Amino acid sequence: MFDNPERTNLEQLGEFGLIDHITKAVELKEPSTVKGIGDDAAVLDFSGKKMLVSTDLLLEGIHFDLRYVPLKHLGYKAVQVNLSDIYAMNGIASQITFSIGLSSKFPLEAVEEIYAGALLACQKYGVDLVGGDTSASVQGLVISVTSIGHADGEAVVYRSGAQVGDLICVSGDLGGAYVGLQLLEREKRIFLENPNIQPDLEGKDYIVERQLKPEARKDVVELLARLGIKPTAMIDISDGLASEILHICRASGKGCKLYEDKIPIDPMTYETAREFGIDPTVCALNGGEDYELLFTIRQADYEQVKGQPDISVIGHVTDADGGYELISKSGNVHPITAQGWNAFTSR
Amino acid sequence: MFDNPERTNLEQLGEFGLIDHITKAVELKEPSTVKGIGDDAAVLDFSGKKMLVSTDLLLEGIHFDLRYVPLKHLGYKAVQVNLSDIYAMNGIASQITFSIGLSSKFPLEAVEEIYAGALLACQKYGVDLVGGDTSASVQGLVISVTSIGHADGEAVVYRSGAQVGDLICVSGDLGGAYVGLQLLEREKRIFLENPNIQPDLEGKDYIVERQLKPEARKDVVELLARLGIKPTAMIDISDGLASEILHICRASGKGCKLYEDKIPIDPMTYETAREFGIDPTVCALNGGEDYELLFTIRQADYEQVKGQPDISVIGHVTDADGGYELISKSGNVHPITAQGWNAFTSR
C-alpha cells in the first residue's frame, strides 16, 4: 500500500491541508461539546458533573508492530484502550483528543486509515473527537490519545475502596488478547522466513480480534448502573489480572483470595494457549491487554450479579494480613505477584 | 551526563518504579483537582464553568534538538507551549497531563530533569499535574502534553469574533524565539566542527531564553480582565504573526491591515537578525514560537490599552474584500501570506 503510485504525499498537502482533510470527517454529537477542533482549545460544558481525564501514548515498536497491525485497527484500538480508563472510573467517556506523529513514508491514505479507525470507535461509543495535534516524525509512528468523561460526583469509583469480604468480579473473559498476540507473532516469523506463506489464522478470529480490536466495557458500566450496583473499587485490565488486583489491594490496603477455577477463559483461548505450551491461567494473570473491568462489590450485591453471563465472581477481598493468594484448581495456594509488563526491559 | 557511572538505569527501576519516583514530587493545589495521578483517570470538578482542553505532541528531531536544548528547559517549554493555548481562549489553565516516551539510553536523571522543568512550569503558573503515561521508546524522545483550563461561559474568546474596525493587538515582542534559534543552530554547527570551541552566547540571553524558555502570557489574560476588556478574537503566536492573523481573519470572515512600524521587535532581536542578514520583520511575521497573544479589541477599548507597555496596537480589521495587507515602513502594501512552518517538508 505504501508503494501505491496513486499515493498522496503528505509533503504536498502540508500540515494545515492534512488537518483540514482529516477533520472534515469529524462530527460533534455530544451535548457537552461546545466547540471542537478549529481553535486553540476545545470548549466543554459538564454543568456541575465531575470530569474524568486519562491519557495514553502509543509508540511504534513498543505498543504495536505495523507488520501485523492494520492501521485502521490501530486507530480503533488506540481509542478503546484510552476510553477503557474512563469506564474503569465508572464514568462515561464523551470526548477525546487524538494526536499523531508520522514520518513522510506514510501516504495520506495511511493517515486516513488510522483516523477512520479512531472515528469508528468514537461513533460506536458516543464520543466526540474535539482536538489533537498532527506532526511529522523522524522516528516511527506515534499516537497520543486523551479521553475526557464525566460522572455524577457520587458515582466515581476509585481503586482504593475495596472492603474486607467484598466479592472480586471480572467482566468477559481473560487471556485472549495475549494468546492472540502469540499467534500473530508466530505468523509474522513464518512470513519473514518465507513471504510466500500466507498467515494461517483460520478459525482463530476471536482471539485475533481480542488482540487487534478490543472493545472497552462501556456496556458493563451501564449494566452495573441498571442493576443499581456501585462497585467499591474498579480498574481496567491492561497489564493482566495479577497486576490489576494488586493495584486494587494496595490502593485499598487489603489482601485477596482468587480461585483459579473461577477465572473466565474462553475455550479458544484455552486451546490455543495449550497449543503454544503456555498455561491458560498464566495468560489470564499476566497476559494483559484484555481491557475487561476488574471490580469489587459488597456481598449484598451478589444476587444482582450472579445471573449475569458477562460477570464472573472470581474471589473475595481479605484483610491485608491475608496476602495476595491464588487458590489453584488442585487446592494449592500460590502468592500472586505482578509479573506485569516492564516496558523498559531490553527485548 | 549520559555516561555518568552513577546513572540510574531505567531498566532496573521499571515502569512502576519510574512512575512512583516521578510522582513523589507532584503536589496538588488547584481546588478543581479532586484526584490526580494514581487511578485510571484524574477527577476534576469545575462546578459549572466551561472547560478548555488542548493537546500537543513534541518529537525529538522535529520540535527540539537535544544537542542544544537542556532537558529541564524542554520540560518547561513543553508545558508553556500547551498552556499558551488555554490562555489564547481567554481561560485559566488549571491541570495538565504529561506523557513521555524515552529510550533506555536516557538514565533516570534525564527523566528527572524533564519532569523538574515541567513541574517548575506548573508551579509558576498554578497548574496541577494530574496524569500522564510513561513508556519506553525505540525511537527518540517523545513528549505529549494535554492542558485543561476553565473560563466563565461568557469569557471564552474564539478566533472567529473579529469585527470590521476592531484594533489588532499583540502582547510582548516578536521574532526573538526565531533569532534565538538561528543563534543556537550556528553555535551547534561550530561546535560540531570543532568541539573545543565553547558556544558564544554572551549578551544574547534574552533571545536565547525566548527560544529555550518561553513564558505563556497568563499575565496578559489577567491584565485584560483587570482592564475590563474582552477581546473579540484571540490566538497565540506559535507559527508566526502572519499565519496567526490569517487564522483570525479567515475564522472571522474578515480582512486586515497591519503596519510594519507598529510590530514590536526587541532591539536585541533586531540587531541579531541583521547580523544574520535576515529582515527582522520577516522574523516576526514567519518565525514563530514567540507564544505571545494576538487579539482584536473594539475601538472603544483603545483608551484602556494605549498606556499598557506590554500591549501594542499593530493594525485593524477590515472587511474580507480588503484582503490581508501589511503596510511597510516605506508605505508600500504587501499581501500577507502564511509561510508558516510546514512540518512535512523534507529538511
mmCIF file of C-alpha atoms in Angstrom, chain A residues 13-309:
data_model
loop_
_atom_site.group_PDB
_atom_site.id
_atom_site.type_symbol
_atom_site.label_atom_id
_atom_site.label_comp_id
_atom_site.label_asym_id
_atom_site.label_seq_id
_atom_site.Cartn_x
_atom_site.Cartn_y
_atom_site.Cartn_z
ATOM 1 C CA LEU A 13 -0.570 18.501 1.459
ATOM 2 C CA GLY A 14 1.207 20.182 4.369
ATOM 3 C CA GLU A 15 0.151 20.278 7.985
ATOM 4 C CA PHE A 16 -2.883 22.546 7.533
ATOM 5 C CA GLY A 17 -4.046 20.632 4.475
ATOM 6 C CA LEU A 18 -3.750 17.407 6.393
ATOM 7 C CA ILE A 19 -5.687 18.755 9.376
ATOM 8 C CA ASP A 20 -8.437 20.119 7.105
ATOM 9 C CA HIS A 21 -8.617 16.829 5.297
ATOM 10 C CA ILE A 22 -8.845 14.739 8.443
ATOM 11 C CA THR A 23 -11.266 16.985 10.311
ATOM 12 C CA LYS A 24 -13.824 17.009 7.505
ATOM 13 C CA ALA A 25 -14.989 13.594 8.726
ATOM 14 C CA VAL A 26 -15.382 14.697 12.349
ATOM 15 C CA GLU A 27 -18.945 15.238 13.573
ATOM 16 C CA LEU A 28 -19.844 16.565 17.016
ATOM 17 C CA LYS A 29 -22.831 14.986 18.738
ATOM 18 C CA GLU A 30 -22.211 15.148 22.486
ATOM 19 C CA PRO A 31 -24.233 17.869 24.209
ATOM 20 C CA SER A 32 -21.230 18.644 26.454
ATOM 21 C CA THR A 33 -19.098 19.625 23.430
ATOM 22 C CA VAL A 34 -19.390 23.395 22.936
ATOM 23 C CA LYS A 35 -16.531 23.721 20.419
ATOM 24 C CA GLY A 36 -14.321 21.004 18.916
ATOM 25 C CA ILE A 37 -11.385 21.199 16.526
ATOM 26 C CA GLY A 38 -10.522 24.562 14.970
ATOM 27 C CA ASP A 39 -9.476 26.886 17.768
ATOM 28 C CA ASP A 40 -6.668 26.909 20.322
ATOM 29 C CA ALA A 41 -8.556 24.604 22.663
ATOM 30 C CA ALA A 42 -11.794 22.655 22.731
ATOM 31 C CA VAL A 43 -14.581 24.045 24.926
ATOM 32 C CA LEU A 44 -16.647 21.632 27.011
ATOM 33 C CA ASP A 45 -19.529 22.127 29.405
ATOM 34 C CA PHE A 46 -20.284 19.494 32.035
ATOM 35 C CA SER A 47 -22.704 21.610 34.074
ATOM 36 C CA GLY A 48 -21.639 20.549 37.513
ATOM 37 C CA LYS A 49 -20.622 16.932 36.896
ATOM 38 C CA LYS A 50 -17.233 15.517 37.867
ATOM 39 C CA MET A 51 -14.864 15.381 34.927
ATOM 40 C CA LEU A 52 -12.520 12.470 34.190
ATOM 41 C CA VAL A 53 -9.296 12.747 32.185
ATOM 42 C CA SER A 54 -6.982 9.981 31.034
ATOM 43 C CA THR A 55 -4.138 9.862 28.543
ATOM 44 C CA ASP A 56 -2.077 7.211 26.702
ATOM 45 C CA LEU A 57 0.987 7.311 24.500
ATOM 46 C CA LEU A 58 1.365 4.565 21.884
ATOM 47 C CA LEU A 59 4.712 4.107 20.165
ATOM 48 C CA GLU A 60 5.605 2.012 17.147
ATOM 49 C CA GLY A 61 7.893 -0.872 18.063
ATOM 50 C CA ILE A 62 6.747 -0.803 21.717
ATOM 51 C CA HIS A 63 2.962 -0.899 21.685
ATOM 52 C CA PHE A 64 2.326 -2.076 18.159
ATOM 53 C CA ASP A 65 4.047 -3.695 15.226
ATOM 54 C CA LEU A 66 2.885 -2.399 11.853
ATOM 55 C CA ARG A 67 3.876 -5.685 10.261
ATOM 56 C CA TYR A 68 0.661 -7.245 11.514
ATOM 57 C CA VAL A 69 -1.485 -4.450 12.891
ATOM 58 C CA PRO A 70 -3.741 -2.946 10.214
ATOM 59 C CA LEU A 71 -3.750 0.874 10.528
ATOM 60 C CA LYS A 72 -7.499 1.124 10.917
ATOM 61 C CA HIS A 73 -7.410 -1.360 13.788
ATOM 62 C CA LEU A 74 -4.589 0.628 15.321
ATOM 63 C CA GLY A 75 -6.656 3.824 15.346
ATOM 64 C CA TYR A 76 -9.614 1.913 16.750
ATOM 65 C CA LYS A 77 -7.588 0.213 19.483
ATOM 66 C CA ALA A 78 -5.772 3.431 20.473
ATOM 67 C CA VAL A 79 -9.157 4.970 21.271
ATOM 68 C CA GLN A 80 -10.571 1.872 23.021
ATOM 69 C CA VAL A 81 -7.554 1.492 25.282
ATOM 70 C CA ASN A 82 -7.993 5.055 26.437
ATOM 71 C CA LEU A 83 -11.794 5.011 26.837
ATOM 72 C CA SER A 84 -11.366 1.907 28.970
ATOM 73 C CA ASP A 85 -9.714 4.078 31.672
ATOM 74 C CA ILE A 86 -12.776 6.322 31.872
ATOM 75 C CA TYR A 87 -15.137 3.346 32.209
ATOM 76 C CA ALA A 88 -12.828 1.964 34.922
ATOM 77 C CA MET A 89 -13.753 5.056 36.987
ATOM 78 C CA ASN A 90 -17.452 4.173 36.493
ATOM 79 C CA GLY A 91 -17.749 7.182 34.195
ATOM 80 C CA ILE A 92 -18.975 7.736 30.660
ATOM 81 C CA ALA A 93 -16.474 8.977 28.082
ATOM 82 C CA SER A 94 -17.671 11.902 25.986
ATOM 83 C CA GLN A 95 -14.661 13.427 24.174
ATOM 84 C CA ILE A 96 -11.175 12.513 23.007
ATOM 85 C CA THR A 97 -8.223 14.359 21.585
ATOM 86 C CA PHE A 98 -6.237 12.318 19.074
ATOM 87 C CA SER A 99 -2.660 13.285 18.175
ATOM 88 C CA ILE A 100 -0.423 11.625 15.667
ATOM 89 C CA GLY A 101 3.225 11.924 14.656
ATOM 90 C CA LEU A 102 4.243 10.228 11.452
ATOM 91 C CA SER A 103 7.111 10.182 9.031
ATOM 92 C CA SER A 104 6.728 11.050 5.378
ATOM 93 C CA LYS A 105 6.988 7.333 4.474
ATOM 94 C CA PHE A 106 3.267 7.280 5.268
ATOM 95 C CA PRO A 107 0.979 8.488 2.484
ATOM 96 C CA LEU A 108 -2.214 10.383 3.223
ATOM 97 C CA GLU A 109 -4.155 7.158 2.764
ATOM 98 C CA ALA A 110 -2.381 5.650 5.777
ATOM 99 C CA VAL A 111 -3.336 8.613 7.949
ATOM 100 C CA GLU A 112 -6.913 8.314 6.712
ATOM 101 C CA GLU A 113 -6.990 4.668 7.766
ATOM 102 C CA ILE A 114 -5.799 5.461 11.288
ATOM 103 C CA TYR A 115 -8.350 8.249 11.676
ATOM 104 C CA ALA A 116 -11.096 6.120 10.155
ATOM 105 C CA GLY A 117 -10.463 3.569 12.903
ATOM 106 C CA ALA A 118 -10.389 6.257 15.585
ATOM 107 C CA LEU A 119 -13.624 7.815 14.317
ATOM 108 C CA LEU A 120 -15.330 4.429 14.104
ATOM 109 C CA ALA A 121 -14.529 3.876 17.776
ATOM 110 C CA CYS A 122 -15.822 7.370 18.600
ATOM 111 C CA GLN A 123 -19.046 6.778 16.730
ATOM 112 C CA LYS A 124 -19.649 3.400 18.306
ATOM 113 C CA TYR A 125 -19.015 4.662 21.846
ATOM 114 C CA GLY A 126 -20.759 8.025 21.551
ATOM 115 C CA VAL A 127 -17.604 10.104 21.850
ATOM 116 C CA ASP A 128 -16.670 13.360 20.070
ATOM 117 C CA LEU A 129 -13.174 13.910 18.682
ATOM 118 C CA VAL A 130 -12.528 17.516 19.797
ATOM 119 C CA GLY A 131 -8.851 18.159 19.200
ATOM 120 C CA GLY A 132 -5.382 16.831 18.652
ATOM 121 C CA ASP A 133 -2.069 17.596 17.102
ATOM 122 C CA THR A 134 -0.547 16.420 13.840
ATOM 123 C CA SER A 135 3.179 16.368 13.377
ATOM 124 C CA ALA A 136 5.939 14.990 11.255
ATOM 125 C CA SER A 137 8.108 12.381 12.950
ATOM 126 C CA VAL A 138 11.671 11.408 12.086
ATOM 127 C CA GLN A 139 11.046 8.289 14.108
ATOM 128 C CA GLY A 140 8.217 5.819 13.789
ATOM 129 C CA LEU A 141 4.516 6.307 14.207
ATOM 130 C CA VAL A 142 3.451 7.972 17.465
ATOM 131 C CA ILE A 143 -0.152 8.190 18.701
ATOM 132 C CA SER A 144 -1.297 10.054 21.788
ATOM 133 C CA VAL A 145 -4.915 9.915 22.953
ATOM 134 C CA THR A 146 -6.516 11.798 25.826
ATOM 135 C CA SER A 147 -10.066 10.970 26.793
ATOM 136 C CA ILE A 148 -12.458 13.036 28.799
ATOM 137 C CA GLY A 149 -15.502 11.718 30.536
ATOM 138 C CA HIS A 150 -17.885 12.566 33.313
ATOM 139 C CA ALA A 151 -19.781 11.049 36.194
ATOM 140 C CA ASP A 152 -22.082 12.289 38.904
ATOM 141 C CA GLY A 153 -19.916 13.093 41.882
ATOM 142 C CA GLU A 154 -21.153 10.112 43.902
ATOM 143 C CA ALA A 155 -20.745 7.653 41.051
ATOM 144 C CA VAL A 156 -16.954 7.847 40.636
ATOM 145 C CA VAL A 157 -15.247 4.581 41.660
ATOM 146 C CA TYR A 158 -11.587 4.590 42.695
ATOM 147 C CA ARG A 159 -9.145 1.733 43.075
ATOM 148 C CA SER A 160 -8.999 2.342 46.792
ATOM 149 C CA GLY A 161 -12.481 1.468 48.064
ATOM 150 C CA ALA A 162 -12.360 -2.349 48.422
ATOM 151 C CA GLN A 163 -13.515 -3.638 51.841
ATOM 152 C CA VAL A 164 -12.864 -6.978 53.567
ATOM 153 C CA GLY A 165 -15.452 -9.516 52.428
ATOM 154 C CA ASP A 166 -16.214 -7.752 49.125
ATOM 155 C CA LEU A 167 -16.556 -10.031 46.118
ATOM 156 C CA ILE A 168 -13.997 -9.692 43.317
ATOM 157 C CA CYS A 169 -15.633 -9.672 39.877
ATOM 158 C CA VAL A 170 -14.369 -9.526 36.330
ATOM 159 C CA SER A 171 -16.220 -8.868 33.073
ATOM 160 C CA GLY A 172 -15.940 -11.002 29.930
ATOM 161 C CA ASP A 173 -13.036 -13.445 29.680
ATOM 162 C CA LEU A 174 -9.282 -13.129 30.077
ATOM 163 C CA GLY A 175 -6.055 -14.132 28.339
ATOM 164 C CA GLY A 176 -7.426 -13.947 24.801
ATOM 165 C CA ALA A 177 -5.509 -10.833 23.753
ATOM 166 C CA TYR A 178 -2.214 -12.350 24.872
ATOM 167 C CA VAL A 179 -2.787 -15.657 23.074
ATOM 168 C CA GLY A 180 -3.905 -13.707 20.001
ATOM 169 C CA LEU A 181 -0.593 -11.838 20.110
ATOM 170 C CA GLN A 182 1.370 -15.116 20.287
ATOM 171 C CA LEU A 183 -0.477 -16.280 17.200
ATOM 172 C CA LEU A 184 0.238 -13.066 15.276
ATOM 173 C CA GLU A 185 3.905 -13.148 16.325
ATOM 174 C CA ARG A 186 4.213 -16.734 15.115
ATOM 175 C CA GLU A 187 2.659 -15.932 11.751
ATOM 176 C CA LYS A 188 4.944 -12.900 11.424
ATOM 177 C CA ARG A 189 8.019 -15.092 11.988
ATOM 178 C CA ILE A 190 6.801 -17.595 9.404
ATOM 179 C CA PHE A 191 6.080 -14.770 6.944
ATOM 180 C CA LEU A 192 9.505 -13.208 7.496
ATOM 181 C CA GLU A 193 11.160 -16.562 6.814
ATOM 182 C CA ASN A 194 9.058 -17.240 3.748
ATOM 183 C CA PRO A 195 6.950 -14.369 2.382
ATOM 184 C CA ASN A 196 5.060 -16.769 0.111
ATOM 185 C CA ILE A 197 3.313 -18.442 3.026
ATOM 186 C CA GLN A 198 0.042 -16.731 3.867
ATOM 187 C CA PRO A 199 -0.844 -16.264 7.540
ATOM 188 C CA ASP A 200 -2.955 -19.112 8.899
ATOM 189 C CA LEU A 201 -5.408 -17.519 11.307
ATOM 190 C CA GLU A 202 -8.354 -19.649 10.194
ATOM 191 C CA GLY A 203 -10.872 -20.239 12.955
ATOM 192 C CA LYS A 204 -8.924 -18.030 15.360
ATOM 193 C CA ASP A 205 -10.979 -14.885 14.759
ATOM 194 C CA TYR A 206 -11.994 -14.413 18.367
ATOM 195 C CA ILE A 207 -8.532 -14.254 19.902
ATOM 196 C CA VAL A 208 -7.028 -12.315 16.979
ATOM 197 C CA GLU A 209 -9.816 -9.786 17.413
ATOM 198 C CA ARG A 210 -9.225 -9.644 21.174
ATOM 199 C CA GLN A 211 -5.687 -8.522 20.352
ATOM 200 C CA LEU A 212 -6.289 -6.267 17.350
ATOM 201 C CA LYS A 213 -9.712 -4.850 18.055
ATOM 202 C CA PRO A 214 -10.509 -4.790 21.776
ATOM 203 C CA GLU A 215 -13.796 -3.316 22.974
ATOM 204 C CA ALA A 216 -13.825 -1.159 26.119
ATOM 205 C CA ARG A 217 -16.599 -2.212 28.527
ATOM 206 C CA LYS A 218 -18.933 0.764 28.452
ATOM 207 C CA ASP A 219 -21.738 -1.815 28.437
ATOM 208 C CA VAL A 220 -20.619 -3.160 31.811
ATOM 209 C CA VAL A 221 -20.675 0.330 33.360
ATOM 210 C CA GLU A 222 -24.207 0.745 32.002
ATOM 211 C CA LEU A 223 -25.211 -2.734 33.198
ATOM 212 C CA LEU A 224 -23.980 -2.036 36.736
ATOM 213 C CA ALA A 225 -25.945 1.225 36.764
ATOM 214 C CA ARG A 226 -29.094 -0.635 35.661
ATOM 215 C CA LEU A 227 -28.539 -3.265 38.365
ATOM 216 C CA GLY A 228 -28.168 -0.478 40.921
ATOM 217 C CA ILE A 229 -24.641 -1.628 41.815
ATOM 218 C CA LYS A 230 -21.836 0.780 42.579
ATOM 219 C CA PRO A 231 -18.573 -1.182 42.757
ATOM 220 C CA THR A 232 -16.448 -0.430 45.821
ATOM 221 C CA ALA A 233 -13.268 -0.417 43.681
ATOM 222 C CA MET A 234 -12.592 -0.793 39.958
ATOM 223 C CA ILE A 235 -9.726 -0.890 37.426
ATOM 224 C CA ASP A 236 -9.414 -1.973 33.815
ATOM 225 C CA ILE A 237 -7.251 -4.944 32.883
ATOM 226 C CA SER A 238 -4.467 -3.635 30.694
ATOM 227 C CA ASP A 239 -1.473 -5.397 32.298
ATOM 228 C CA GLY A 240 -3.066 -8.704 33.353
ATOM 229 C CA LEU A 241 -5.322 -9.797 36.226
ATOM 230 C CA ALA A 242 -2.428 -10.269 38.680
ATOM 231 C CA SER A 243 -1.041 -6.765 38.285
ATOM 232 C CA GLU A 244 -4.513 -5.164 38.438
ATOM 233 C CA ILE A 245 -5.785 -6.991 41.519
ATOM 234 C CA LEU A 246 -2.570 -5.961 43.270
ATOM 235 C CA HIS A 247 -3.275 -2.332 42.316
ATOM 236 C CA ILE A 248 -6.736 -2.566 43.922
ATOM 237 C CA CYS A 249 -5.446 -4.389 47.019
ATOM 238 C CA ARG A 250 -2.561 -1.967 47.588
ATOM 239 C CA ALA A 251 -4.659 1.147 46.975
ATOM 240 C CA SER A 252 -7.322 -0.251 49.348
ATOM 241 C CA GLY A 253 -4.862 -1.597 51.942
ATOM 242 C CA LYS A 254 -6.366 -5.082 51.658
ATOM 243 C CA GLY A 255 -5.496 -8.643 50.631
ATOM 244 C CA CYS A 256 -7.291 -11.029 48.250
ATOM 245 C CA LYS A 257 -8.097 -14.627 47.535
ATOM 246 C CA LEU A 258 -8.697 -15.588 43.887
ATOM 247 C CA TYR A 259 -9.891 -19.003 42.706
ATOM 248 C CA GLU A 260 -8.253 -20.315 39.556
ATOM 249 C CA ASP A 261 -11.305 -22.319 38.546
ATOM 250 C CA LYS A 262 -13.457 -19.170 38.605
ATOM 251 C CA ILE A 263 -11.271 -17.161 36.209
ATOM 252 C CA PRO A 264 -13.226 -16.877 32.926
ATOM 253 C CA ILE A 265 -11.201 -18.127 29.960
ATOM 254 C CA ASP A 266 -12.728 -18.630 26.513
ATOM 255 C CA PRO A 267 -12.345 -22.161 25.070
ATOM 256 C CA MET A 268 -10.419 -20.853 22.049
ATOM 257 C CA THR A 269 -8.010 -19.005 24.343
ATOM 258 C CA TYR A 270 -7.619 -22.169 26.382
ATOM 259 C CA GLU A 271 -6.922 -24.468 23.442
ATOM 260 C CA THR A 272 -4.577 -22.101 21.667
ATOM 261 C CA ALA A 273 -2.583 -21.443 24.850
ATOM 262 C CA ARG A 274 -2.202 -25.229 25.177
ATOM 263 C CA GLU A 275 -1.014 -25.460 21.552
ATOM 264 C CA PHE A 276 1.682 -22.922 22.425
ATOM 265 C CA GLY A 277 2.549 -24.858 25.574
ATOM 266 C CA ILE A 278 1.519 -21.972 27.835
ATOM 267 C CA ASP A 279 -0.687 -22.302 30.922
ATOM 268 C CA PRO A 280 -4.005 -20.545 30.094
ATOM 269 C CA THR A 281 -4.249 -19.267 33.692
ATOM 270 C CA VAL A 282 -0.852 -17.587 33.296
ATOM 271 C CA CYS A 283 -2.188 -15.869 30.153
ATOM 272 C CA ALA A 284 -5.125 -14.530 32.181
ATOM 273 C CA LEU A 285 -2.925 -13.478 35.117
ATOM 274 C CA ASN A 286 -0.022 -11.916 33.263
ATOM 275 C CA GLY A 287 -1.006 -11.550 29.614
ATOM 276 C CA GLY A 288 -2.722 -8.179 29.682
ATOM 277 C CA GLU A 289 -4.485 -6.100 27.022
ATOM 278 C CA ASP A 290 -7.869 -7.699 27.712
ATOM 279 C CA TYR A 291 -9.445 -4.326 28.631
ATOM 280 C CA GLU A 292 -12.037 -6.041 30.777
ATOM 281 C CA LEU A 293 -13.155 -4.443 34.051
ATOM 282 C CA LEU A 294 -11.987 -5.849 37.388
ATOM 283 C CA PHE A 295 -14.116 -4.647 40.306
ATOM 284 C CA THR A 296 -15.183 -5.392 43.847
ATOM 285 C CA ILE A 297 -18.791 -5.350 45.114
ATOM 286 C CA ARG A 298 -20.424 -5.749 48.504
ATOM 287 C CA GLN A 299 -21.707 -9.245 49.266
ATOM 288 C CA ALA A 300 -25.223 -7.787 49.413
ATOM 289 C CA ASP A 301 -24.985 -7.160 45.653
ATOM 290 C CA TYR A 302 -24.241 -10.809 44.843
ATOM 291 C CA GLU A 303 -27.851 -11.679 43.992
ATOM 292 C CA GLN A 304 -27.830 -8.943 41.342
ATOM 293 C CA VAL A 305 -24.710 -10.147 39.510
ATOM 294 C CA LYS A 306 -24.981 -13.917 39.808
ATOM 295 C CA GLY A 307 -27.290 -14.303 36.817
ATOM 296 C CA GLN A 308 -25.209 -12.029 34.568
ATOM 297 C CA PRO A 309 -23.414 -14.052 31.868
#
